[in-house]
C-alpha cells in the first residue's frame, strides 16, 4: 500500500469518527486500531471525551491501546485534568487497560473521591491495577472513605476494587464495619462477605448486611 493510499484511508477514518451514525464511528475506531498511526492519538483521546455510545467508547479505548504508550500516556494524563467528567472517566478507563504504572501518581485523591460516580468508579478500577505493592494499604484506607456512596452499581464497583486489594485492605475494612454511618457500615459488611465468599452475589450480601446493621449485629461472621 502506498503512502498516499495510507494517508487517504487515515483521513477517512478520522472523519468517520465524527459521523452521526454509531455504526460508522465503530467501524472507524476499529480501522484506526487495526492500523495504528501516531496521527490518530489526539483524535482518539478527544473523541473519547464526547462519544455518547458505550460500545464505541470501548473500541476507542482498544484503538488507543494499540498505539505506543509513549504517545498515549501523556495525552491521557492531560485528560485527567479536564473539566468534562466523561473525559476524566474514559481516560482513567483507558489507563487501566494500558496498565502502565507510571500513571499511578496521577490517580489522585480528588479523582478517587470525584463527585461524579462514573469518574470515581473508573478511578477505583485504575487504581487497583496501577497501585504499587507498598501503597495498597494506603489506597484501601482512602477507598473505604467512599463506602456507602451512590447506588447499587457504584457500591458494587467499590467493593470489587477493595476485594481486588486482598488482605491489604482488611485493617481499613474492619474499621469501617463499625462506622457510625449505617450505609457505610452495611457496605463494609457486604464487602467483607464478598472477600470471604466470592460466590456470594452482591445484592444478597448487601441486603444481608443491611439486616445485620438494623439488628445491631456484625453479620454472619460476627
GROMACS .gro file of C-alpha atoms in nm:
model
  222
    1UNK     CA    1   0.000   0.000   0.000
    2UNK     CA    2   0.146   0.335  -0.100
    3UNK     CA    3   0.191   0.619   0.145
    4UNK     CA    4  -0.069   0.822  -0.042
    5UNK     CA    5  -0.321   0.538  -0.009
    6UNK     CA    6  -0.243   0.506   0.362
    7UNK     CA    7  -0.289   0.878   0.412
    8UNK     CA    8  -0.624   0.872   0.231
    9UNK     CA    9  -0.753   0.589   0.449
   10UNK     CA   10  -0.626   0.759   0.764
   11UNK     CA   11  -0.800   1.085   0.683
   12UNK     CA   12  -1.122   0.899   0.601
   13UNK     CA   13  -1.114   0.711   0.933
   14UNK     CA   14  -1.054   1.035   1.124
   15UNK     CA   15  -1.352   1.198   0.954
   16UNK     CA   16  -1.574   0.897   1.020
   17UNK     CA   17  -1.505   0.916   1.394
   18UNK     CA   18  -1.731   1.223   1.382
   19UNK     CA   19  -2.006   1.059   1.176
   20UNK     CA   20  -2.361   1.082   1.310
   21UNK     CA   21  -2.407   0.703   1.283
   22UNK     CA   22  -2.269   0.495   1.568
   23UNK     CA   23  -2.202   0.200   1.337
   24UNK     CA   24  -1.978   0.416   1.119
   25UNK     CA   25  -1.790   0.553   1.420
   26UNK     CA   26  -1.742   0.198   1.549
   27UNK     CA   27  -1.601   0.085   1.217
   28UNK     CA   28  -1.371   0.386   1.205
   29UNK     CA   29  -1.237   0.317   1.556
   30UNK     CA   30  -1.174  -0.045   1.457
   31UNK     CA   31  -0.986   0.068   1.146
   32UNK     CA   32  -0.774   0.311   1.347
   33UNK     CA   33  -0.681   0.041   1.597
   34UNK     CA   34  -0.609  -0.213   1.325
   35UNK     CA   35  -0.362   0.023   1.155
   36UNK     CA   36  -0.211   0.236   1.433
   37UNK     CA   37  -0.074   0.574   1.335
   38UNK     CA   38   0.068   0.845   1.565
   39UNK     CA   39  -0.161   1.097   1.396
   40UNK     CA   40  -0.464   0.918   1.541
   41UNK     CA   41  -0.382   0.952   1.911
   42UNK     CA   42  -0.502   1.306   1.981
   43UNK     CA   43  -0.822   1.250   1.784
   44UNK     CA   44  -0.897   0.923   1.965
   45UNK     CA   45  -0.848   1.086   2.305
   46UNK     CA   46  -1.058   1.385   2.202
   47UNK     CA   47  -1.337   1.158   2.075
   48UNK     CA   48  -1.340   0.957   2.399
   49UNK     CA   49  -1.446   1.272   2.581
   50UNK     CA   50  -1.759   1.319   2.372
   51UNK     CA   51  -1.859   0.980   2.229
   52UNK     CA   52  -2.213   0.901   2.354
   53UNK     CA   53  -2.220   0.526   2.281
   54UNK     CA   54  -2.057   0.288   2.528
   55UNK     CA   55  -1.956   0.026   2.272
   56UNK     CA   56  -1.792   0.290   2.051
   57UNK     CA   57  -1.603   0.431   2.352
   58UNK     CA   58  -1.479   0.081   2.427
   59UNK     CA   59  -1.349   0.047   2.071
   60UNK     CA   60  -1.181   0.387   2.101
   61UNK     CA   61  -1.006   0.265   2.414
   62UNK     CA   62  -0.896  -0.051   2.235
   63UNK     CA   63  -0.761   0.159   1.949
   64UNK     CA   64  -0.559   0.368   2.193
   65UNK     CA   65  -0.407   0.056   2.349
   66UNK     CA   66  -0.277  -0.034   2.004
   67UNK     CA   67  -0.063   0.280   1.988
   68UNK     CA   68   0.274   0.335   2.160
   69UNK     CA   69   0.245   0.418   2.530
   70UNK     CA   70   0.498   0.697   2.478
   71UNK     CA   71   0.227   0.877   2.279
   72UNK     CA   72  -0.091   0.775   2.458
   73UNK     CA   73   0.020   0.817   2.819
   74UNK     CA   74   0.090   1.194   2.809
   75UNK     CA   75  -0.236   1.260   2.623
   76UNK     CA   76  -0.441   1.056   2.869
   77UNK     CA   77  -0.277   1.214   3.172
   78UNK     CA   78  -0.372   1.556   3.040
   79UNK     CA   79  -0.735   1.441   3.017
   80UNK     CA   80  -0.741   1.367   3.389
   81UNK     CA   81  -0.738   1.743   3.447
   82UNK     CA   82  -1.032   1.804   3.214
   83UNK     CA   83  -1.344   1.976   3.341
   84UNK     CA   84  -1.552   1.721   3.147
   85UNK     CA   85  -1.645   1.420   3.358
   86UNK     CA   86  -1.654   1.184   3.061
   87UNK     CA   87  -1.305   1.290   2.957
   88UNK     CA   88  -1.170   1.205   3.302
   89UNK     CA   89  -1.365   0.882   3.327
   90UNK     CA   90  -1.267   0.748   2.987
   91UNK     CA   91  -0.903   0.845   3.031
   92UNK     CA   92  -0.895   0.654   3.360
   93UNK     CA   93  -1.061   0.355   3.197
   94UNK     CA   94  -0.805   0.357   2.916
   95UNK     CA   95  -0.515   0.389   3.161
   96UNK     CA   96  -0.643   0.082   3.345
   97UNK     CA   97  -0.640  -0.110   3.016
   98UNK     CA   98  -0.290   0.006   2.924
   99UNK     CA   99  -0.164  -0.083   3.272
  100UNK     CA  100   0.150   0.131   3.268
  101UNK     CA  101   0.235   0.200   3.631
  102UNK     CA  102   0.392   0.534   3.551
  103UNK     CA  103   0.034   0.661   3.557
  104UNK     CA  104  -0.009   0.573   3.925
  105UNK     CA  105   0.095   0.914   4.060
  106UNK     CA  106  -0.181   1.076   3.852
  107UNK     CA  107  -0.455   0.873   4.027
  108UNK     CA  108  -0.505   1.139   4.291
  109UNK     CA  109  -0.739   1.167   4.586
  110UNK     CA  110  -0.964   1.417   4.401
  111UNK     CA  111  -1.016   1.156   4.127
  112UNK     CA  112  -1.074   0.871   4.373
  113UNK     CA  113  -1.334   1.083   4.553
  114UNK     CA  114  -1.473   1.258   4.244
  115UNK     CA  115  -1.833   1.372   4.287
  116UNK     CA  116  -1.921   1.209   3.954
  117UNK     CA  117  -1.983   0.838   4.015
  118UNK     CA  118  -1.859   0.734   3.670
  119UNK     CA  119  -1.529   0.911   3.725
  120UNK     CA  120  -1.490   0.767   4.074
  121UNK     CA  121  -1.565   0.412   3.956
  122UNK     CA  122  -1.310   0.444   3.675
  123UNK     CA  123  -1.055   0.582   3.920
  124UNK     CA  124  -1.109   0.290   4.158
  125UNK     CA  125  -1.060   0.036   3.881
  126UNK     CA  126  -0.748   0.212   3.751
  127UNK     CA  127  -0.605   0.248   4.099
  128UNK     CA  128  -0.618  -0.121   4.188
  129UNK     CA  129  -0.448  -0.206   3.855
  130UNK     CA  130  -0.171   0.053   3.892
  131UNK     CA  131  -0.104   0.073   4.267
  132UNK     CA  132   0.244  -0.037   4.380
  133UNK     CA  133   0.251  -0.319   4.633
  134UNK     CA  134   0.373  -0.096   4.916
  135UNK     CA  135   0.087   0.151   4.868
  136UNK     CA  136  -0.204  -0.092   4.864
  137UNK     CA  137  -0.292  -0.040   5.231
  138UNK     CA  138  -0.293   0.338   5.193
  139UNK     CA  139  -0.516   0.307   4.887
  140UNK     CA  140  -0.755   0.084   5.082
  141UNK     CA  141  -0.771   0.340   5.363
  142UNK     CA  142  -0.875   0.604   5.112
  143UNK     CA  143  -1.126   0.382   4.932
  144UNK     CA  144  -1.312   0.288   5.250
  145UNK     CA  145  -1.396   0.657   5.297
  146UNK     CA  146  -1.625   0.611   4.995
  147UNK     CA  147  -1.823   0.320   5.141
  148UNK     CA  148  -2.197   0.379   5.128
  149UNK     CA  149  -2.191   0.630   4.843
  150UNK     CA  150  -2.408   0.607   4.535
  151UNK     CA  151  -2.641   0.337   4.406
  152UNK     CA  152  -2.601  -0.037   4.377
  153UNK     CA  153  -2.363  -0.030   4.078
  154UNK     CA  154  -2.134   0.226   4.238
  155UNK     CA  155  -2.123   0.028   4.561
  156UNK     CA  156  -2.051  -0.294   4.372
  157UNK     CA  157  -1.764  -0.124   4.186
  158UNK     CA  158  -1.612  -0.007   4.513
  159UNK     CA  159  -1.649  -0.350   4.673
  160UNK     CA  160  -1.479  -0.513   4.375
  161UNK     CA  161  -1.194  -0.265   4.395
  162UNK     CA  162  -1.145  -0.333   4.766
  163UNK     CA  163  -1.164  -0.711   4.718
  164UNK     CA  164  -0.902  -0.681   4.442
  165UNK     CA  165  -0.663  -0.534   4.701
  166UNK     CA  166  -0.689  -0.856   4.902
  167UNK     CA  167  -0.556  -0.877   5.255
  168UNK     CA  168  -0.400  -0.531   5.230
  169UNK     CA  169  -0.744  -0.377   5.267
  170UNK     CA  170  -0.858  -0.577   5.572
  171UNK     CA  171  -0.748  -0.338   5.853
  172UNK     CA  172  -0.925  -0.043   5.689
  173UNK     CA  173  -1.232  -0.251   5.606
  174UNK     CA  174  -1.264  -0.392   5.958
  175UNK     CA  175  -1.255  -0.040   6.099
  176UNK     CA  176  -1.530   0.057   5.854
  177UNK     CA  177  -1.757  -0.223   5.979
  178UNK     CA  178  -1.810  -0.014   6.293
  179UNK     CA  179  -1.856   0.319   6.113
  180UNK     CA  180  -2.129   0.547   6.254
  181UNK     CA  181  -2.296   0.579   5.911
  182UNK     CA  182  -2.525   0.274   5.869
  183UNK     CA  183  -2.490   0.279   5.487
  184UNK     CA  184  -2.113   0.272   5.511
  185UNK     CA  185  -2.127   0.002   5.779
  186UNK     CA  186  -2.358  -0.219   5.571
  187UNK     CA  187  -2.141  -0.169   5.264
  188UNK     CA  188  -1.831  -0.266   5.461
  189UNK     CA  189  -2.000  -0.582   5.592
  190UNK     CA  190  -2.113  -0.676   5.242
  191UNK     CA  191  -1.761  -0.625   5.108
  192UNK     CA  192  -1.617  -0.842   5.385
  193UNK     CA  193  -1.868  -1.113   5.290
  194UNK     CA  194  -1.762  -1.093   4.924
  195UNK     CA  195  -1.397  -1.127   5.022
  196UNK     CA  196  -1.462  -1.440   5.229
  197UNK     CA  197  -1.717  -1.588   4.988
  198UNK     CA  198  -1.662  -1.464   4.628
  199UNK     CA  199  -1.957  -1.668   4.502
  200UNK     CA  200  -2.199  -1.461   4.707
  201UNK     CA  201  -2.396  -1.220   4.491
  202UNK     CA  202  -2.359  -0.854   4.586
  203UNK     CA  203  -2.734  -0.799   4.603
  204UNK     CA  204  -2.766  -1.079   4.858
  205UNK     CA  205  -2.458  -0.963   5.051
  206UNK     CA  206  -2.576  -0.602   5.081
  207UNK     CA  207  -2.929  -0.695   5.188
  208UNK     CA  208  -2.790  -0.936   5.445
  209UNK     CA  209  -2.556  -0.663   5.570
  210UNK     CA  210  -2.841  -0.413   5.597
  211UNK     CA  211  -3.037  -0.657   5.812
  212UNK     CA  212  -2.732  -0.709   6.031
  213UNK     CA  213  -2.690  -0.334   6.079
  214UNK     CA  214  -3.059  -0.294   6.162
  215UNK     CA  215  -3.032  -0.571   6.419
  216UNK     CA  216  -2.713  -0.430   6.564
  217UNK     CA  217  -2.501  -0.736   6.480
  218UNK     CA  218  -2.181  -0.770   6.280
  219UNK     CA  219  -2.320  -1.003   6.017
  220UNK     CA  220  -2.278  -1.374   5.963
  221UNK     CA  221  -1.911  -1.365   6.060
  222UNK     CA  222  -1.965  -1.165   6.378
   0.00000   0.00000   0.00000
